[in-house]
mmCIF file of C-alpha atoms (C1' of nucleotides) in Angstrom:
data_model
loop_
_atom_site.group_PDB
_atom_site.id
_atom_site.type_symbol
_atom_site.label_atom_id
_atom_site.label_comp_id
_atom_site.label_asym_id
_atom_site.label_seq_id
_atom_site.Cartn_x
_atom_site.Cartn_y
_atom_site.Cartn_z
ATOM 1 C CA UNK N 21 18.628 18.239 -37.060
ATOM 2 C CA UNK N 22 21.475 19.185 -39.721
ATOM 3 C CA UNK N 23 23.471 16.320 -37.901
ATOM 4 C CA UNK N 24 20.669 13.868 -38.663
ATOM 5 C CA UNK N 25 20.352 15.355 -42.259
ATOM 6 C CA UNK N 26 24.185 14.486 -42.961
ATOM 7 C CA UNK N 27 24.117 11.068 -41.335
ATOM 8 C CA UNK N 28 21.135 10.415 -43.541
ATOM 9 C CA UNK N 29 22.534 11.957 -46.929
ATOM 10 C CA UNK N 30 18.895 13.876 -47.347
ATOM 11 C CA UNK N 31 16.641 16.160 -45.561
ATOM 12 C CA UNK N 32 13.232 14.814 -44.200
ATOM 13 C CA UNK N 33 10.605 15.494 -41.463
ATOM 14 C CA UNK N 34 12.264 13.740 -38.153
ATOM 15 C CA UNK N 35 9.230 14.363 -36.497
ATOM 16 C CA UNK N 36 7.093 11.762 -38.847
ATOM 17 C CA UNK N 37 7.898 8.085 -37.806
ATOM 18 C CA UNK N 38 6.529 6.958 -41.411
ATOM 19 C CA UNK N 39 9.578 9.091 -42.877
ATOM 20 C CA UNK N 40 11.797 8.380 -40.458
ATOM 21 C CA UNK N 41 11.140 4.875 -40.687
ATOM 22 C CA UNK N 42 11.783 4.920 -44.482
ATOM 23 C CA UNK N 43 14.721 6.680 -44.112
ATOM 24 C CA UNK N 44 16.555 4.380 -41.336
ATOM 25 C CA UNK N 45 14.966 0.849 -42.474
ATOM 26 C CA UNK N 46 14.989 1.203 -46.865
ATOM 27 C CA UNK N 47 17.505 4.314 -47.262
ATOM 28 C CA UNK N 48 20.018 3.385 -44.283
ATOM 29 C CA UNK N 49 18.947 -0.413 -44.140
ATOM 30 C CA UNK N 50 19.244 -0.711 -40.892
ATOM 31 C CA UNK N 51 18.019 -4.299 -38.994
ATOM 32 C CA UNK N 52 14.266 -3.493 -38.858
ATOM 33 C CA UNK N 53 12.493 -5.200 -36.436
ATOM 34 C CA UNK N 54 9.041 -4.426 -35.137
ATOM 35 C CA UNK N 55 6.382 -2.997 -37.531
ATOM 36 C CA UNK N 56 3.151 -0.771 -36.164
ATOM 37 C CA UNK N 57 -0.311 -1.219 -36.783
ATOM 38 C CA UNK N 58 -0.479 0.551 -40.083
ATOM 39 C CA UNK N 59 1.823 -1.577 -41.137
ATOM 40 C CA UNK N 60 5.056 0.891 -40.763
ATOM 41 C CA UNK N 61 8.156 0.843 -39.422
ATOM 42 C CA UNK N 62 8.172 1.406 -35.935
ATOM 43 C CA UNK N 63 10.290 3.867 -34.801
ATOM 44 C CA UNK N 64 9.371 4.091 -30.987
ATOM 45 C CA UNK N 65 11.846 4.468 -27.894
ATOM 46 C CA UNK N 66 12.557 1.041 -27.350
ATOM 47 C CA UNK N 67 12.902 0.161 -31.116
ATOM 48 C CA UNK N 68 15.757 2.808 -31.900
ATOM 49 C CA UNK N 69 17.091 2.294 -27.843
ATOM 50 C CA UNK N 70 18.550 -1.179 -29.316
ATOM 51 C CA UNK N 71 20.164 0.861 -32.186
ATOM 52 C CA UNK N 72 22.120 3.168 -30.044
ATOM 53 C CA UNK N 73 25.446 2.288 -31.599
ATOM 54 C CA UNK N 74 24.411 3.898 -35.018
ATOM 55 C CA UNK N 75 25.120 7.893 -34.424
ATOM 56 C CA UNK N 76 22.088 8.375 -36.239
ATOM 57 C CA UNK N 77 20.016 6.737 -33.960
ATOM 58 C CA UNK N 78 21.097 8.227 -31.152
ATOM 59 C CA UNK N 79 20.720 11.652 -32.431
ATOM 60 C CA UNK N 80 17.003 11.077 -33.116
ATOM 61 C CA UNK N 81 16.723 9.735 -29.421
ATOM 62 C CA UNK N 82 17.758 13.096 -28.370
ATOM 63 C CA UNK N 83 15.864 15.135 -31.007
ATOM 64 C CA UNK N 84 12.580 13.355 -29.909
ATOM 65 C CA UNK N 85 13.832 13.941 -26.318
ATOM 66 C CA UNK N 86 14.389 17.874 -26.894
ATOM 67 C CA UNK N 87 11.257 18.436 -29.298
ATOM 68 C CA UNK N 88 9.000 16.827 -26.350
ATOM 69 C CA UNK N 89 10.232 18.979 -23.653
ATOM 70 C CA UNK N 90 10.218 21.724 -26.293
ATOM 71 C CA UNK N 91 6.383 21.737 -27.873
ATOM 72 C CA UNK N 92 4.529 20.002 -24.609
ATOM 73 C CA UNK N 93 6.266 21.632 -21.837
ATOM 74 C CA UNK N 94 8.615 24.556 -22.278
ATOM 75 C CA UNK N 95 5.971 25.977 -25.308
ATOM 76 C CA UNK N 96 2.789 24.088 -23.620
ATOM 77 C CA UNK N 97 2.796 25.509 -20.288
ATOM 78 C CA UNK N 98 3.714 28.898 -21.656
ATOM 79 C CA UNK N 99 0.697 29.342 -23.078
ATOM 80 C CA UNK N 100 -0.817 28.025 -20.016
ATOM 81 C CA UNK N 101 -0.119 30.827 -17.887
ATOM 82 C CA UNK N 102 -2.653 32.935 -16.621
ATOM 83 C CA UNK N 103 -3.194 36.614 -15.488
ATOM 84 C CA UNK N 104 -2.270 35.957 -12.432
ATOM 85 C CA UNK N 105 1.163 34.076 -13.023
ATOM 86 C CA UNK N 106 -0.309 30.441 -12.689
ATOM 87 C CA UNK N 107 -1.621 27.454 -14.283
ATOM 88 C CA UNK N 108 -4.833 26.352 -13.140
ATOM 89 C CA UNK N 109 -5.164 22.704 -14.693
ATOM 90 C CA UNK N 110 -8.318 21.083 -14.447
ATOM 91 C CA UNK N 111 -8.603 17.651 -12.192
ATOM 92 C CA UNK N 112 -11.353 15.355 -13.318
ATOM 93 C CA UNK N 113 -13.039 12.915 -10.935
ATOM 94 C CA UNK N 114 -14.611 10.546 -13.724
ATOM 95 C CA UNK N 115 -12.245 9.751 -16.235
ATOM 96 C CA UNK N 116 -9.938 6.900 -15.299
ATOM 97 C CA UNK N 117 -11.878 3.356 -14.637
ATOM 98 C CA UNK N 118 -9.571 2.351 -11.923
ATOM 99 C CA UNK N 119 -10.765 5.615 -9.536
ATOM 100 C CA UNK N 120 -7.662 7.814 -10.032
ATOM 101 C CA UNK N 121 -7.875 11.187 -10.988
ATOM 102 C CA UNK N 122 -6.557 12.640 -14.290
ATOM 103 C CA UNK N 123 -5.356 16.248 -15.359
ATOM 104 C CA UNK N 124 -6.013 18.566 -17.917
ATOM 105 C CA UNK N 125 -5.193 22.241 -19.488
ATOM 106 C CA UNK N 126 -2.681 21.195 -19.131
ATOM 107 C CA UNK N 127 -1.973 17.830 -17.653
ATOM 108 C CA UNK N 128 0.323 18.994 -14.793
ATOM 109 C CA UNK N 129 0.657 15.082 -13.709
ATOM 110 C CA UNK N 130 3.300 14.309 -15.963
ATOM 111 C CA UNK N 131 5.459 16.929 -15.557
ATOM 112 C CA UNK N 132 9.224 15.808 -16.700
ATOM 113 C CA UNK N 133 11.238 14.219 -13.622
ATOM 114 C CA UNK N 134 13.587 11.495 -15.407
ATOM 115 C CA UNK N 135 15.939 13.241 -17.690
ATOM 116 C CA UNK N 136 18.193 16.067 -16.473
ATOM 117 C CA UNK N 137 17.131 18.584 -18.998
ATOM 118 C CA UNK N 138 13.862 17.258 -18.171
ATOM 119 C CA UNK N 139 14.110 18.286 -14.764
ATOM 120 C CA UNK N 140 14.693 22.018 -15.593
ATOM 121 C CA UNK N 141 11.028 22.038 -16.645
ATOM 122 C CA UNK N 142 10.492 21.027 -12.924
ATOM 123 C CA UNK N 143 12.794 23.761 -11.810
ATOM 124 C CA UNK N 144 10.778 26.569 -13.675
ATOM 125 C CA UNK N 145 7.501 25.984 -11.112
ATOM 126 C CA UNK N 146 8.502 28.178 -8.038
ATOM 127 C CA UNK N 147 6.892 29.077 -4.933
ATOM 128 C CA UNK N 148 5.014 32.626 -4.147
ATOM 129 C CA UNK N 149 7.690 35.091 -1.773
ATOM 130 C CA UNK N 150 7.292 33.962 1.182
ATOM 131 C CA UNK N 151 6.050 30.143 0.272
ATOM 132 C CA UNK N 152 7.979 26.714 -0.068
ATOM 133 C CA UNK N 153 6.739 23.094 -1.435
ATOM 134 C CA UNK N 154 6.241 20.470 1.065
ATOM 135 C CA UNK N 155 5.573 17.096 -0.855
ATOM 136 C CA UNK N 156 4.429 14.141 0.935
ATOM 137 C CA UNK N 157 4.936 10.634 -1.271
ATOM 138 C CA UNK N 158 3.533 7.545 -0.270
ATOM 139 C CA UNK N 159 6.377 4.943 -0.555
ATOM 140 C CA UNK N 160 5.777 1.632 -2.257
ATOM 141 C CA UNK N 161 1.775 2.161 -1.884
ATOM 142 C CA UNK N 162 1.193 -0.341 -4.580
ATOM 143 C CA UNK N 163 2.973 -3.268 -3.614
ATOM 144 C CA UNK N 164 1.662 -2.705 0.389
ATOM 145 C CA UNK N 165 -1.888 -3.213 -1.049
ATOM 146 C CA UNK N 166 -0.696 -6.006 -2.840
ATOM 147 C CA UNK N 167 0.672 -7.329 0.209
ATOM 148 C CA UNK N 168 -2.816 -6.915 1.978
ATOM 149 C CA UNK N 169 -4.893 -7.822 0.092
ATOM 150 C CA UNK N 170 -3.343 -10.985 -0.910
ATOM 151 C CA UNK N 171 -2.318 -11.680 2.645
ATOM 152 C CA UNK N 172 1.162 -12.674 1.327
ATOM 153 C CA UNK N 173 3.457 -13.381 4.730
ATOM 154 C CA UNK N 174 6.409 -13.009 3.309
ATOM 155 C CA UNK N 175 5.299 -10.169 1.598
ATOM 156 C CA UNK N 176 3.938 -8.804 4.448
ATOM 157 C CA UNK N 177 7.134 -9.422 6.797
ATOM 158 C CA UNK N 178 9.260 -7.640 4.825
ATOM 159 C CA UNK N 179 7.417 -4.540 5.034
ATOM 160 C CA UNK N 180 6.876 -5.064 8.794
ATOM 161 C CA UNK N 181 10.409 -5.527 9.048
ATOM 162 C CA UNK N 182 11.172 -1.990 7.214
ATOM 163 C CA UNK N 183 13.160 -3.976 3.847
ATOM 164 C CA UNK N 184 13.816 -2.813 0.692
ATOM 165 C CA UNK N 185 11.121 -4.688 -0.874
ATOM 166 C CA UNK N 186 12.804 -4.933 -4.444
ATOM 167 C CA UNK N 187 16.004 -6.156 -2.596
ATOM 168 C CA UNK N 188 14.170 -8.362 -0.052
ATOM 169 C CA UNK N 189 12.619 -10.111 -3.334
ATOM 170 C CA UNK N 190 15.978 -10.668 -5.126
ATOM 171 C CA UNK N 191 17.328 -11.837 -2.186
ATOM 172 C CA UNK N 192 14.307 -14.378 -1.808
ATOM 173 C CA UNK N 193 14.116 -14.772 -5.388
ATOM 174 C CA UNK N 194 17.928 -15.898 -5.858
ATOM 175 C CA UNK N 195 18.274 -17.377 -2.566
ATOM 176 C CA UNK N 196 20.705 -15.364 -1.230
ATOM 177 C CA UNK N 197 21.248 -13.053 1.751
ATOM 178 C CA UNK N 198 20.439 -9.492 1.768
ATOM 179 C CA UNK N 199 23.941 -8.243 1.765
ATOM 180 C CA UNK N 200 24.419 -10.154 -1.169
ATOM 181 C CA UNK N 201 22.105 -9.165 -3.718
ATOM 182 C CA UNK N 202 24.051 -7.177 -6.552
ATOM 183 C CA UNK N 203 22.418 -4.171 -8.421
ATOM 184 C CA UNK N 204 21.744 -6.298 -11.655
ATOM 185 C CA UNK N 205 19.414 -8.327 -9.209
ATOM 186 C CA UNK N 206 17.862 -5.714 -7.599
ATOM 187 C CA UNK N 207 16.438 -4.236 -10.982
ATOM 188 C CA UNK N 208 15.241 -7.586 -12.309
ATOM 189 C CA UNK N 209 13.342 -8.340 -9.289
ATOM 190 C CA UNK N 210 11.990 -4.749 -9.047
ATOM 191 C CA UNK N 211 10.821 -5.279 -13.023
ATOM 192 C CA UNK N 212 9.135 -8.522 -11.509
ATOM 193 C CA UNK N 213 7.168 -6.945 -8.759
ATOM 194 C CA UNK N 214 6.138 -4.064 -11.242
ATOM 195 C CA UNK N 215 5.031 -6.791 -13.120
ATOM 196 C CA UNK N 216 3.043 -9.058 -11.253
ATOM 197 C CA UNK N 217 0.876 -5.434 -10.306
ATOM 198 C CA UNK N 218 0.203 -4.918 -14.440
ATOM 199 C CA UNK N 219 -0.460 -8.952 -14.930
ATOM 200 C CA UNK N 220 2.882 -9.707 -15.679
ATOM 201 C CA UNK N 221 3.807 -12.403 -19.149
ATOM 202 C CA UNK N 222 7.041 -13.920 -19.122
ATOM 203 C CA UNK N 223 7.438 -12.378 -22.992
ATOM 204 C CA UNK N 224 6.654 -8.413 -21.652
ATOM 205 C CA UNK N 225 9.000 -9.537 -18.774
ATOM 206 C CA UNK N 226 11.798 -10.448 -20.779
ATOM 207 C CA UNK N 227 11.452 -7.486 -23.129
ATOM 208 C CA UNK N 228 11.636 -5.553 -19.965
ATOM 209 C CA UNK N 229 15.020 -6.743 -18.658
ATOM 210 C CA UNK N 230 16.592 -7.766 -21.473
ATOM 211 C CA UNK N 231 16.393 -11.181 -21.365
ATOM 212 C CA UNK N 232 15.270 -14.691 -22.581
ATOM 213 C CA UNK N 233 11.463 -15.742 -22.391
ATOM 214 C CA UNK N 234 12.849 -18.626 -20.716
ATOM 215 C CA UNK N 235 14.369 -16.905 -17.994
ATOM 216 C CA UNK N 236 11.880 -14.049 -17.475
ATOM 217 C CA UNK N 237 9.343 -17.302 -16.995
ATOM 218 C CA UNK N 238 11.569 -18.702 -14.246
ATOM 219 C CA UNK N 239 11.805 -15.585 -12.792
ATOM 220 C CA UNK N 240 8.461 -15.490 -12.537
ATOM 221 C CA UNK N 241 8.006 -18.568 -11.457
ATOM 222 C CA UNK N 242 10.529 -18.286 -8.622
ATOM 223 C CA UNK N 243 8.860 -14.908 -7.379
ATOM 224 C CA UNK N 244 5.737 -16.824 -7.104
ATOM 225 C CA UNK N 245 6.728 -20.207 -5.278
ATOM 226 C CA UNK N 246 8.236 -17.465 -2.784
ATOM 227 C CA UNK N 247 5.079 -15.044 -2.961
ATOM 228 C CA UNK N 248 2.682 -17.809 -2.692
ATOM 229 C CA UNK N 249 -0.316 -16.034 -1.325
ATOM 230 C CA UNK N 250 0.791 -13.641 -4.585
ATOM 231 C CA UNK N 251 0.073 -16.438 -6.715
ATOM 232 C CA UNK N 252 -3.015 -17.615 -4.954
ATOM 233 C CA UNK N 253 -4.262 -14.091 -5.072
ATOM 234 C CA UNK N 254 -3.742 -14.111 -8.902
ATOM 235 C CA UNK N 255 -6.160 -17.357 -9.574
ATOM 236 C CA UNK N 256 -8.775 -15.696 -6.773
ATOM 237 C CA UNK N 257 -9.146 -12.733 -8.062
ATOM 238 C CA UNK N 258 -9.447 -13.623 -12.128
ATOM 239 C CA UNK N 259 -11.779 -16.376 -10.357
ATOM 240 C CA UNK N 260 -14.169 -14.364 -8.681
ATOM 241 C CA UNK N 261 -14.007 -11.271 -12.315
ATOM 242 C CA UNK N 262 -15.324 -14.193 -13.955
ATOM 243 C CA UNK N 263 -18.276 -15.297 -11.844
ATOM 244 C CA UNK N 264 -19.169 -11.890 -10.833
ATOM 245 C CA UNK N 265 -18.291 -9.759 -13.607
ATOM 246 C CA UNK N 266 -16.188 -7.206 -12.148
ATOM 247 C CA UNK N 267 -13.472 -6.555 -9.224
ATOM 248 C CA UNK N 268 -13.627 -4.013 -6.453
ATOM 249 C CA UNK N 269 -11.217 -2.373 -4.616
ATOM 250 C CA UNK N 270 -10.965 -2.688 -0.572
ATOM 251 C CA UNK N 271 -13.901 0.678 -0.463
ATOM 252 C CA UNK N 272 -16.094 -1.554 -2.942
ATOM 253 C CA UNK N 273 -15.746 0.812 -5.878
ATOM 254 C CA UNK N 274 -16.167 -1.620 -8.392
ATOM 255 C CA UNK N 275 -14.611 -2.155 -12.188
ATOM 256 C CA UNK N 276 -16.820 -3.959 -14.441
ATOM 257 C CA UNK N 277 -14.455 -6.349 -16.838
ATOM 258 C CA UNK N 278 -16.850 -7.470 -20.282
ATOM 259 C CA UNK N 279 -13.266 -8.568 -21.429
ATOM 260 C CA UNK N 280 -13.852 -11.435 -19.854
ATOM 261 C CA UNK N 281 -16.281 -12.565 -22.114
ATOM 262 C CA UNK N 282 -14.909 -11.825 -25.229
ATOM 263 C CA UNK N 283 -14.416 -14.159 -28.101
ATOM 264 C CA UNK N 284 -10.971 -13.089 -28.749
ATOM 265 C CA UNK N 285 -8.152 -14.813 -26.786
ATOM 266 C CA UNK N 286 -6.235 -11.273 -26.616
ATOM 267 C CA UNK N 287 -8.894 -9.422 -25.070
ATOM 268 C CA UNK N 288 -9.771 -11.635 -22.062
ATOM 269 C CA UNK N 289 -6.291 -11.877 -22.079
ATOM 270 C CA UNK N 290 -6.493 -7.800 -21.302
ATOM 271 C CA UNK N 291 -9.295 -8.346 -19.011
ATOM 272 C CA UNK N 292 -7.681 -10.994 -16.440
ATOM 273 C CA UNK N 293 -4.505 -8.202 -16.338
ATOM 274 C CA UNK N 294 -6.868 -5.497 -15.649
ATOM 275 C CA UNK N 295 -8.770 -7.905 -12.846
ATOM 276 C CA UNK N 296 -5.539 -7.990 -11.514
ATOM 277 C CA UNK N 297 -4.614 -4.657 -11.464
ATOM 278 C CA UNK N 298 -7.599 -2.720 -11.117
ATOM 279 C CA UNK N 299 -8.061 -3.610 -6.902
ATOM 280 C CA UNK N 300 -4.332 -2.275 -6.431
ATOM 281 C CA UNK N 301 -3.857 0.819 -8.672
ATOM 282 C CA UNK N 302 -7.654 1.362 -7.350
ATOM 283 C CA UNK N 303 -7.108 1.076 -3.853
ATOM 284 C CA UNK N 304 -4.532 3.642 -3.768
ATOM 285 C CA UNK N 305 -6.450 5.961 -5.460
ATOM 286 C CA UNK N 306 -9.160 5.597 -3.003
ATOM 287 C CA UNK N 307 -6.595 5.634 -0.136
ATOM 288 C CA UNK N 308 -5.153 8.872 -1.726
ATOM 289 C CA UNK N 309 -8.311 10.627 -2.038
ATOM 290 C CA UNK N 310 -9.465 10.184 1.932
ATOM 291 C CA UNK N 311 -5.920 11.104 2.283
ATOM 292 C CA UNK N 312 -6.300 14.333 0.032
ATOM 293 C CA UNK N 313 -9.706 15.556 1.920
ATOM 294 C CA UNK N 314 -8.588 14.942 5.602
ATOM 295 C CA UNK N 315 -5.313 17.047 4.273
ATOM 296 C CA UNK N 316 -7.378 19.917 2.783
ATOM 297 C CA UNK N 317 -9.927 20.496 5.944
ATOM 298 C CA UNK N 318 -7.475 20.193 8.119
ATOM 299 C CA UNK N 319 -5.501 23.075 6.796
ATOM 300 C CA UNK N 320 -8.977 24.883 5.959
ATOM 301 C CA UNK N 321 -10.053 24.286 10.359
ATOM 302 C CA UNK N 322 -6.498 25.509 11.456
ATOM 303 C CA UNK N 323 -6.933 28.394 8.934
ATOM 304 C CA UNK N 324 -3.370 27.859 7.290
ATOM 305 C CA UNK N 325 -1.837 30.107 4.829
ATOM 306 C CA UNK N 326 -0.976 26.610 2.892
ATOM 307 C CA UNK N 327 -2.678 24.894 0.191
ATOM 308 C CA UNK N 328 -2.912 21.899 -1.362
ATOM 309 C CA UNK N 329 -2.172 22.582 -5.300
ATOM 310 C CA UNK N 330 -0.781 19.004 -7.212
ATOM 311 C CA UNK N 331 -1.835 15.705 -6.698
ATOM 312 C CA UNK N 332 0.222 12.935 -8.642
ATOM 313 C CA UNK N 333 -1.250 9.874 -8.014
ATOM 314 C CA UNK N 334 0.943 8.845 -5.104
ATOM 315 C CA UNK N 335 2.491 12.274 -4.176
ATOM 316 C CA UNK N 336 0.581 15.756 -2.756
ATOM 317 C CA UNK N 337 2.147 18.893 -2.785
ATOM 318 C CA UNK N 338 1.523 21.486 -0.524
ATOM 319 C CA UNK N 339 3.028 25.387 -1.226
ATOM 320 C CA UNK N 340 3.769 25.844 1.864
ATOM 321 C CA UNK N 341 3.888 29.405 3.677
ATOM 322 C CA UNK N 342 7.385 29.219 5.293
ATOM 323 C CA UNK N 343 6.019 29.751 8.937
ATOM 324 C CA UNK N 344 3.966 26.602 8.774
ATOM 325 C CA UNK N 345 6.712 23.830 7.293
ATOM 326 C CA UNK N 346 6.327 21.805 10.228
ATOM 327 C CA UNK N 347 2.856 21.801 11.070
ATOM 328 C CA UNK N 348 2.342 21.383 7.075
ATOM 329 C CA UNK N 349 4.691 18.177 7.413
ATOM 330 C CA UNK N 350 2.529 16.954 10.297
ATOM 331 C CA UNK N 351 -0.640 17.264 8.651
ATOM 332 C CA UNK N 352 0.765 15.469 5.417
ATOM 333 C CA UNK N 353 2.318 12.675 7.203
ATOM 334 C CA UNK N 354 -0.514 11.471 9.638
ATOM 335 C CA UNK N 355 -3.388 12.051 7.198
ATOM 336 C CA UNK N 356 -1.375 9.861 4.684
ATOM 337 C CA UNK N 357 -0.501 7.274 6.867
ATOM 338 C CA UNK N 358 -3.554 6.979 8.649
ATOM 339 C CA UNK N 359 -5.880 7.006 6.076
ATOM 340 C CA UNK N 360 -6.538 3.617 5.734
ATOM 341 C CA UNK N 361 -5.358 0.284 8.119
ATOM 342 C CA UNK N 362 -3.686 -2.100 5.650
ATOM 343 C CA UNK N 363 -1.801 -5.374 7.216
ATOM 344 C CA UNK N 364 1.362 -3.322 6.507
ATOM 345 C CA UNK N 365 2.078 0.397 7.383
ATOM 346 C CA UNK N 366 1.982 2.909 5.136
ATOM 347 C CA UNK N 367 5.531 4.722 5.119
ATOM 348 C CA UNK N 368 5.459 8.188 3.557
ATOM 349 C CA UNK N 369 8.473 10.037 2.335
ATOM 350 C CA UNK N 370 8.591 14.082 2.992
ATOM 351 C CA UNK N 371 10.257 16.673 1.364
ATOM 352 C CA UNK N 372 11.028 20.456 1.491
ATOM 353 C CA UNK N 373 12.381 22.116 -1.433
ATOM 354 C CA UNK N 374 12.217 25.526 -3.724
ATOM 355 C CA UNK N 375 10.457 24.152 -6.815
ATOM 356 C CA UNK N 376 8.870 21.328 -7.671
ATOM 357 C CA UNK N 377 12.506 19.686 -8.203
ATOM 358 C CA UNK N 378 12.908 17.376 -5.293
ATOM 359 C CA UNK N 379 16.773 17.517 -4.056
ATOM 360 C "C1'" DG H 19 -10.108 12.230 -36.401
ATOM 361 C "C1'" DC H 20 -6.937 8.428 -36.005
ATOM 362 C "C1'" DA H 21 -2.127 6.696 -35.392
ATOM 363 C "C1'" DT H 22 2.273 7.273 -33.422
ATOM 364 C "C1'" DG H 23 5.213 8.388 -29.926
ATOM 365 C "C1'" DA H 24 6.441 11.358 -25.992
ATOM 366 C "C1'" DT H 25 5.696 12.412 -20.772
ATOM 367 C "C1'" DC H 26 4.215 10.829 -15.898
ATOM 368 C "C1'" DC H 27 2.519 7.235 -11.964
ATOM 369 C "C1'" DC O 28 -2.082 -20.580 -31.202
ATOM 370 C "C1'" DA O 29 -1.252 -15.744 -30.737
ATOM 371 C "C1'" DT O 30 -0.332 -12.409 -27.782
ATOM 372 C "C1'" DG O 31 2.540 -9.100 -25.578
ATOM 373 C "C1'" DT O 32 2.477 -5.123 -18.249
ATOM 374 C "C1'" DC O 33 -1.958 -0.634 -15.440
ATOM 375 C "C1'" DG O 34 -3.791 4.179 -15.813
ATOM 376 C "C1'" DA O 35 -3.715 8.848 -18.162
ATOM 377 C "C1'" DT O 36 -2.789 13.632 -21.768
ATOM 378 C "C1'" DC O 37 -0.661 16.072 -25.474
ATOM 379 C "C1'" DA O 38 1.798 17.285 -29.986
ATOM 380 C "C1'" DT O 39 2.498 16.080 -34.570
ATOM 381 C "C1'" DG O 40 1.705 13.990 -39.084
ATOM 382 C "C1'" DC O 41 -1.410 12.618 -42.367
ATOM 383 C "C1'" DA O 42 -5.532 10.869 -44.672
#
DNA sequence: GCATGATCC
DNA sequence: CATGTCGATCATGCA
């Protein structure tokens, strides 16, 4: 903080962004750019990211970085500790619309994993004596239902045929081969297929990656001549939210979208994303939770000392009495992949480690 | 109690 | 023409 303080020539609170943005944009004068709804300065991540080079800047990146880890996590779960050396968070069943399930008290579903001193956070949540974790991850679960549901065949072939899907769609995307597809091309396509699950716009795109409109659009367009039951999936789907009101996923739970009606451009603009989406990011939550119950009975028939204790959307963790790490990794890996037939197989990644740190 | 900005999938 | 990728929770500032 004293750093900041002596870049800035004066002492303020870093932790409010209408100060902050006073200070950088009037004292400092640095090129402002994008404004909040109140009017403000924004000061978010990807606002100050493109101001790196000033040393100010980048201090407050890592301020914001450390306070975070600091108040919500290190502080946070703390508190959250109870009698017995644990923290019971709360799952809740009917709070997302899509079908996922959400955490609480605290929200142990966003527990730090991309920054290395985020990762020490990770490090801190250890195993009883005698217990390990055993994670089971369901690789690429999104874009497989994509891949189903839309009946894409390229799509589909390259998951039959075990690719890298982000490099398989560079390589289609750029018309290339395989071997050829350079790292640069492997994260823009991988930003595309994210994308195209969120109802992708060639602006957000662009934003994304860094790059023109222009481009992002014919990137975009390209994934989609060479995705084309993607693209035909895309004017189905916002179709049939339309005429019917709402979408389902492949169980039938259904998401109602009034968006759809709405007067404002912006907002049905919301809805025909969330039509989009909503089947995908639902699906695997359904998939997920017939996973999660055939998991839990059958450690609770074969009377296991292991038990099922984090659920992150695509990921269960299993603390894992160190007798049973094979049968554990069984139990994970054919309840996961067999809880649900898609056109594609469901590939699920296991681990073994001492904390919740993977590696 | 709302807005902003952080964390995760 | 205006808009700006899904779904969540939590801490902090401030009216």
């Amino acid at each position: 903080a004293s750093d900041i303080f002596d870049l800035a020539g004066m002492t303020f609170n870093i932790n409010s962004p209408k100060q902050l943005g006073n200070v950088l944009f009037e004292e400092l004068k640095l090129p402002k750019s994008k404004t909040n709804a109140s009017g403000g300065y924004s000061t978010s991540v990807d606002v100050l990211e493109k101001l790196k080079m000033y040393p100010i800047v980048d201090k407050i990146l890592y301020y914001r970085t450390v306070s975070k880890l600091y108040s919500t996590y290190a502080q946070g779960l703390l508190s959250a500790i109870s009698s017995d050396g644990r923290i019971h968070s709360k799952f809740k069943q009917t709070v997302t619309a899509t079908g996922r399930i959400s955490s609480t008290d605290p929200n142990l579903q966003n527990i730090p994993i991309r920054t290395e001193i985020g990762r020490k956070i990770r490090k801190a949540f250890i195993p009883e004596e005698g217990f390990t974790i055993v994670s089971g991850d369901y690789s690429q679960i999104e874009l497989r239902i994509l891949a189903h549901i839309a009946q894409d065949k390229n799509m589909i072939k390259a998951f039959l045929d075990n690719e890298d899907i982000h490099t398989s769609t560079a390589a289609k995307v750029f018309s290339i081969p395989l071997q050829e597809v350079t790292k640069e091309q492997r994260y823009a396509a991988k930003a595309v297929n994210f994308g195209i699950i969120y109802g992708i716009s060639d602006y957000s795109l662009s934003q994304d990656i860094n790059v023109s409109v222009k481009n992002a659009g014919k990137y975009i367009k390209d994934y989609l001549e060479h995705y084309s039951g993607v693209k035909e999936y895309m004017e189905r789907i916002v179709k049939t939210a339309i005429e019917n009101g709402y979408v389902k996923t492949i169980y039938g739970r259904r998401r109602y979208l009034p968006e759809l009606s709405s007067p404002k451009h912006s907002v049905r603009e919301f809805g025909k994303r969330v039509a989009l989406n909503a089947p995908i990011q639902g699906s695997a939550a359904d998939i997920m939770k017939i996973a999660m119950i055939k998991v839990y009975n059958e450690l609770k028939t074969k009377k296991l000392k292991s038990r099922l204790i984090l659920q992150v959307h695509d990921e269960l963790v299993i603390e894992t009495s160190i007798d049973e790490i094979e049968e554990v990794k069984s139990i994970l890996l054919h309840n996961m992949r067999d809880s649900f037939e898609l056109s594609v197989p469901l590939e699920i990644d296991l681990s073994q480690q001492n904390s919740l740190l993977k590696g």
